[in-house]
Amino acid sequence: MKETFRSDLLAGKTTVITGGGSGLGKAMALRMAGLGAKIGIVGRRLDKLQATVDEITAAGGTAACATGDVRDSAAVKAAFDAVEAKLGPANQLINNAAGNFLSASEDLSDNAFDSVVRIVLYGTFNCTRELGQRLIARGAPGEVLSIVTTYVHNGSAFVLPSAAAKAGVAAMMRSLAVEWATYNIRLNSVAPGPFPTEGAFSRLLPGSEIEKQAKRRVPSRRFGEHHELTSLVAFLMSDASPYQTGDIVTIDGAEALFSGQQFAGFAHLDRGMAKEMMAALKPKK
Ligand code: COA
């Protein structure tokens, strides 16, 4: 990928990214480090976190990691302390850590529902409150971004805990965008459609047939590429977007619109054939 932003777009930013050791979290960590942000990644598995830190450092960036489960507010505090001890005060947060799996909702156990909601909703609150308290105490401006999903608006069958928790996250970002504007803290959500990662695809789109069907729901018939998502995130986390707060920005190649439009399927027909069919329906003069 040829870099499209100035290499110092994120200079002066110190960004904590949860779940930053793999998948989209790792992609954001690498891209943002390449644009001058210092990156603190927090997650459950030290080996993955350290590998990402090493990759960033080898590319000339600055990064540190700390283990911690976002469900545990004391662990979150300790992880922020550990990262700040190495990088200096954090002024940004990306709530990326998530939990999700496909299940019929009537079969969910207490613990299954609890696990996802605790990671997504409580985890986001724990991390956002932690950064917010630190920024407010220092009188420093900052940015928070939460990775949600396109089903944040309408819910989704078979991923109920995630749908409910992500809707809560979006509401949290919007509530705080108003409440913390006085502290110069901006909060936004990004709602990605399908961007291939091992973690999400093995859980949610298992098998090539299901993957093929998912691709058909995107008008361009392709999934998103990581750099397309990280470009949006870099912009939202930069000083190039100072007036954007409380937003939910969709990035899905119009997949959600396609799914909601009654005649969208025609877009996948051969255009010549589709036009012939429409012409045949036109009343003759
Ligand atoms: N269907 C139904 N229930 C499931 C499940 C599935 N596919 N996977 C886990 N569960 C249930 C477990 O059975 C358990 O409930 P129980 O104690 O009543 O049996 C409960 O969820 C917790 O599972 P456990 O594996 O002990 O929890 P955990 O805290 O270690 O893991 C998860 C949390 C379940 C969300 C796990 O998938 C995870 O860690 N995911 C992180 C990565 C991720 O999901 N990324 C999202 C990419 S879209």
mmCIF file of C-alpha atoms in Angstrom, residues 30 85 88 93 142 150 162 186 210 218 229 245 248 252 260 265:
data_model
loop_
_atom_site.group_PDB
_atom_site.id
_atom_site.type_symbol
_atom_site.label_atom_id
_atom_site.label_comp_id
_atom_site.label_asym_id
_atom_site.label_seq_id
_atom_site.Cartn_x
_atom_site.Cartn_y
_atom_site.Cartn_z
ATOM 1 C CA LEU A 30 0.755 -0.727 12.560
ATOM 2 C CA ALA A 85 5.208 4.249 32.152
ATOM 3 C CA GLY A 88 4.218 8.772 28.480
ATOM 4 C CA LEU A 93 -8.056 5.123 22.869
ATOM 5 C CA GLY A 142 -8.051 13.483 23.411
ATOM 6 C CA THR A 150 -23.142 -2.102 10.762
ATOM 7 C CA SER A 162 -22.931 -8.547 20.363
ATOM 8 C CA ARG A 186 -13.922 13.664 20.878
ATOM 9 C CA ILE A 210 -21.004 -18.637 3.457
ATOM 10 C CA VAL A 218 -21.645 -6.111 -1.108
ATOM 11 C CA LEU A 229 -10.411 0.870 7.337
ATOM 12 C CA THR A 245 -17.577 13.876 17.304
ATOM 13 C CA ILE A 248 -21.062 6.583 13.712
ATOM 14 C CA ASP A 252 -18.916 -1.311 4.333
ATOM 15 C CA GLY A 260 -32.042 -3.060 3.076
ATOM 16 C CA GLY A 265 -30.506 -7.726 -6.283
#
